[in-house]
Structures are given as structure tokens and as C-alpha cells.
Coordinates of N, CA, C and O in Angstrom, one line a residue:
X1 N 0.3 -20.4 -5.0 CA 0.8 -20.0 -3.8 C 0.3 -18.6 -3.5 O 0.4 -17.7 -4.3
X2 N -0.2 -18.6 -2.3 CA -0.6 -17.3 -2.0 C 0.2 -16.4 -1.3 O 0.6 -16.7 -0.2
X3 N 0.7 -15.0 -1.9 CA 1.4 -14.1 -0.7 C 1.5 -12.7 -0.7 O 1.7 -11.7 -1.4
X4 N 1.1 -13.1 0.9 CA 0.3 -11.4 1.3 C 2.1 -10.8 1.8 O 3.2 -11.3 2.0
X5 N 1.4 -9.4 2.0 CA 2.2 -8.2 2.4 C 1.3 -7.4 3.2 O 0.2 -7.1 2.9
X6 N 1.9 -6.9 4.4 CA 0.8 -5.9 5.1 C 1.7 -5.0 5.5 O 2.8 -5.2 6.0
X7 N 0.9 -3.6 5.2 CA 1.5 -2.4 5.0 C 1.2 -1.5 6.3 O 0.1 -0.9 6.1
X8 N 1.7 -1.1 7.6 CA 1.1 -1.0 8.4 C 2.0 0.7 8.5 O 3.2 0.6 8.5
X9 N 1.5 1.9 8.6 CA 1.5 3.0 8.9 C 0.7 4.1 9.4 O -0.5 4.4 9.0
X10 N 1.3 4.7 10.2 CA 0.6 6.2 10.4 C 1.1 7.5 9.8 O 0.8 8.6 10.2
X11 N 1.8 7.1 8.5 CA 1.6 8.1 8.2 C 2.3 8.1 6.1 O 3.3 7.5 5.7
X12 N 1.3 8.8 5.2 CA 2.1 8.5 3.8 C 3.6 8.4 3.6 O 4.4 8.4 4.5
X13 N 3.9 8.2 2.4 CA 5.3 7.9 2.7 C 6.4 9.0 1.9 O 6.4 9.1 0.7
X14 N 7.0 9.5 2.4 CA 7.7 10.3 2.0 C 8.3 10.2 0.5 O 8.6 9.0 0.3
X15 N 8.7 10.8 -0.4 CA 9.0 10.9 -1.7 C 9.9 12.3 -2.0 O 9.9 13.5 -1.5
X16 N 10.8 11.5 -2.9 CA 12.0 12.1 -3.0 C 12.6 11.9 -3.9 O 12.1 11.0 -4.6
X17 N 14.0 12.4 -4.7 CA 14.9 11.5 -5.2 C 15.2 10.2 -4.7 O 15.7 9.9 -3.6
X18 N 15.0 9.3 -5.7 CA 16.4 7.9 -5.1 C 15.1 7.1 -4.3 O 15.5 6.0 -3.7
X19 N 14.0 7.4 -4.2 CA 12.7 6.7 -3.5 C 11.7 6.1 -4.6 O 10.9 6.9 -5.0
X20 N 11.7 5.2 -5.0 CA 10.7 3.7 -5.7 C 8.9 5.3 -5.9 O 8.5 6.3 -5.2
X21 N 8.4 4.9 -6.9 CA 7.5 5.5 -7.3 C 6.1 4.4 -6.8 O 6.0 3.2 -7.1
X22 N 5.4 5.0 -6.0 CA 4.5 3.7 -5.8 C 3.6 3.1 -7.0 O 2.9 2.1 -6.7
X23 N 3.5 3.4 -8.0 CA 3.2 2.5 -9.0 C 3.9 1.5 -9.2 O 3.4 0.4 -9.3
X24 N 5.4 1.8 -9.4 CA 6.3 0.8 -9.5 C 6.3 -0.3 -8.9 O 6.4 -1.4 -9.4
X25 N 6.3 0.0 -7.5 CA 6.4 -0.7 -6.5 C 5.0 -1.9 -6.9 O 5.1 -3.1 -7.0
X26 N 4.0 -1.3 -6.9 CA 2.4 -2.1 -7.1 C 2.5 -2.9 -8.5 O 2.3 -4.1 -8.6
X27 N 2.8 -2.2 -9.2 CA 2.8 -3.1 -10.5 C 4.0 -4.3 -10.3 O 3.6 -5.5 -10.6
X28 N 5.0 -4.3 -9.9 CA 5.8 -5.8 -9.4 C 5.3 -6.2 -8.3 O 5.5 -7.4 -8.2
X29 N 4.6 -5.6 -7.3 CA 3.6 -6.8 -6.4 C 3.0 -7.6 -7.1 O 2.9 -8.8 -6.8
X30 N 2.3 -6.8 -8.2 CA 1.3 -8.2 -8.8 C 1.5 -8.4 -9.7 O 0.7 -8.7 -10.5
X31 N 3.0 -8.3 -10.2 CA 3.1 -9.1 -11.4 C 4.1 -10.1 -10.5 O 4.6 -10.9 -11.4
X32 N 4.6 -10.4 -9.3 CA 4.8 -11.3 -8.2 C 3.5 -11.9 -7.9 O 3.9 -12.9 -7.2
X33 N 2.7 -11.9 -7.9 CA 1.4 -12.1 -7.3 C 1.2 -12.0 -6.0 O 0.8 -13.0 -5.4
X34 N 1.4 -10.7 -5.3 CA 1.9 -10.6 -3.9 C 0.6 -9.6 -3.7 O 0.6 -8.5 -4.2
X35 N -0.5 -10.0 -2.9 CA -1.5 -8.7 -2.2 C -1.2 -8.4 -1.2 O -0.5 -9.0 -0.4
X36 N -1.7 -7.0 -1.1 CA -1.0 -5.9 0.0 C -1.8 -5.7 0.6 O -2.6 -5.0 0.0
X37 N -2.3 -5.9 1.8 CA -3.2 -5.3 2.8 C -2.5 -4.0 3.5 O -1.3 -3.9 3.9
X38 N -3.4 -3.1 3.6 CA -3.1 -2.0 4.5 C -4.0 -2.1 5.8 O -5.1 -2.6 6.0
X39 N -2.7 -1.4 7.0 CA -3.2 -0.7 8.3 C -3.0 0.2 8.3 O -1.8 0.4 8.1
X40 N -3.7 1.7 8.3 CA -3.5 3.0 8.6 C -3.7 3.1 9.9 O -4.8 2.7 10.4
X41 N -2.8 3.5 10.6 CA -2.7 4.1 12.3 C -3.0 5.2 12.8 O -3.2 6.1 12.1
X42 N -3.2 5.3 13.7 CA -3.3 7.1 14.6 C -4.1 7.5 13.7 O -4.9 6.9 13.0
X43 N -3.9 9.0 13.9 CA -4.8 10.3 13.5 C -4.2 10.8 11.7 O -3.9 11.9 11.2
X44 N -4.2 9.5 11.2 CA -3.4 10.0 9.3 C -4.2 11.2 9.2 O -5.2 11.6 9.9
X45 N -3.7 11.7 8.1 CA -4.6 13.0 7.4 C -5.1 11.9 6.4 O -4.8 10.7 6.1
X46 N -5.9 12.9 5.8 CA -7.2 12.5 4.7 C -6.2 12.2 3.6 O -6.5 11.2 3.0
X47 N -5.0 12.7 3.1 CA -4.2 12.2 1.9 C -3.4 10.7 2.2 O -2.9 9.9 1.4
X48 N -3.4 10.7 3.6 CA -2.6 9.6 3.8 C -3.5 8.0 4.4 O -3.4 6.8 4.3
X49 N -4.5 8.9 4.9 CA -5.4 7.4 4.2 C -5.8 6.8 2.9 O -5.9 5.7 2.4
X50 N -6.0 8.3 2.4 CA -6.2 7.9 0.7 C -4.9 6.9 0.0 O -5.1 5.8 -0.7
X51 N -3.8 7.4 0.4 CA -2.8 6.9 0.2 C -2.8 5.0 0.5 O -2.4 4.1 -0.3
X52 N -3.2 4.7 1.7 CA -3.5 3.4 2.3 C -4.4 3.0 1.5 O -3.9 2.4 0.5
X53 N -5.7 3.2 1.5 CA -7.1 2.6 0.7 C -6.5 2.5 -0.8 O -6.9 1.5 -1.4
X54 N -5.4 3.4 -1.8 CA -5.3 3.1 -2.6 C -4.3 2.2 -3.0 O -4.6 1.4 -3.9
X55 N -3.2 2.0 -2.5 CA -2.6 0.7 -2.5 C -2.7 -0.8 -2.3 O -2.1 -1.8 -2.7
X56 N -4.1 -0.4 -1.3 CA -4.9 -1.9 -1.4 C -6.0 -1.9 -2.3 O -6.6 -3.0 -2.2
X57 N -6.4 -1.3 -3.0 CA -7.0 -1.2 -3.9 C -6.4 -1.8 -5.4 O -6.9 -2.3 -6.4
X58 N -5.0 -1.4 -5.1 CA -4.6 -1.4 -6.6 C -3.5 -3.1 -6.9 O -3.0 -3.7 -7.9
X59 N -3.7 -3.4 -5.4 CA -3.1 -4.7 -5.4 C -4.1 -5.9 -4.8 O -4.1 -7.1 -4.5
X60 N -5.0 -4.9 -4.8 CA -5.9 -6.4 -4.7 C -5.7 -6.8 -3.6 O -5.5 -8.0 -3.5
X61 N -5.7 -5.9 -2.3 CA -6.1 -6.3 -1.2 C -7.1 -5.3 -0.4 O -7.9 -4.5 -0.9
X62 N -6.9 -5.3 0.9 CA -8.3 -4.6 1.9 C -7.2 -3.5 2.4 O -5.9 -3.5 2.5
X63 N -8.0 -2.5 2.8 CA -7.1 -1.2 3.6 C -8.5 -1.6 5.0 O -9.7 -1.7 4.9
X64 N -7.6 -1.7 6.0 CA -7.8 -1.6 7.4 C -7.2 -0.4 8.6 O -6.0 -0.2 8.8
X65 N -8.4 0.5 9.4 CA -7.9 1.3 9.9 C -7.9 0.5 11.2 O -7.5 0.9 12.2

């Protein structure tokens, strides 16, 4: 069974106490077997596309602007 996830923002995601580490989060996507496609929106900054391209990167899916 195949199943996607698509991650659609304009902008990185805030981090904090009490907020999921995005490894964490990626490493139980695909040990779910779940690929993440990214949308980055608007005018992101250069860290927050980085941010998109690497989450589809690390789950085995495409980052789309």
C-alpha cells in the first residue's frame, strides 16, 4: 500500500519546547512507509526552502515550489 503525505507551506516550522524534532517525525514516516512530498509557497527564505527540499529528500519524496 502506498501512502503519500503532502506538506504544503510558506514558511519553516517553528521550534520550541513541547514541538516533535523533525527527524523524529521523518524517521516514523518511513518506518510507516509514508512519503512526504513538499510545496513551498510564496517568497520562503533560503533556510526554509532548504527546510522543504530536505524533508522530501529524507522521506523519499519530491519538494515542489
Amino acid at each position: 500500500m502506498l501512502r503519500l503525505l503532502y506538506l504544503v507551506g510558506d514558511a519553516p516550522p517553528q521550534t520550541g519546547a513541547g514541538r516533535p524534532f523533525e527527524q523524529d517525525v521523518l524517521s516514523e514516516a518511513l518506518h510507516r512507509g509514508i512519503v512526504v512530498h513538499t510545496v513551498a509557497c510564496g517568497h520562503m527564505s533560503r533556510a526554509g526552502q532548504g527546510f522543504f527540499e530536505r524533508v522530501a529528500r529524507l522521506s523519499e519524496g519530491r519538494a515542489f515550489r
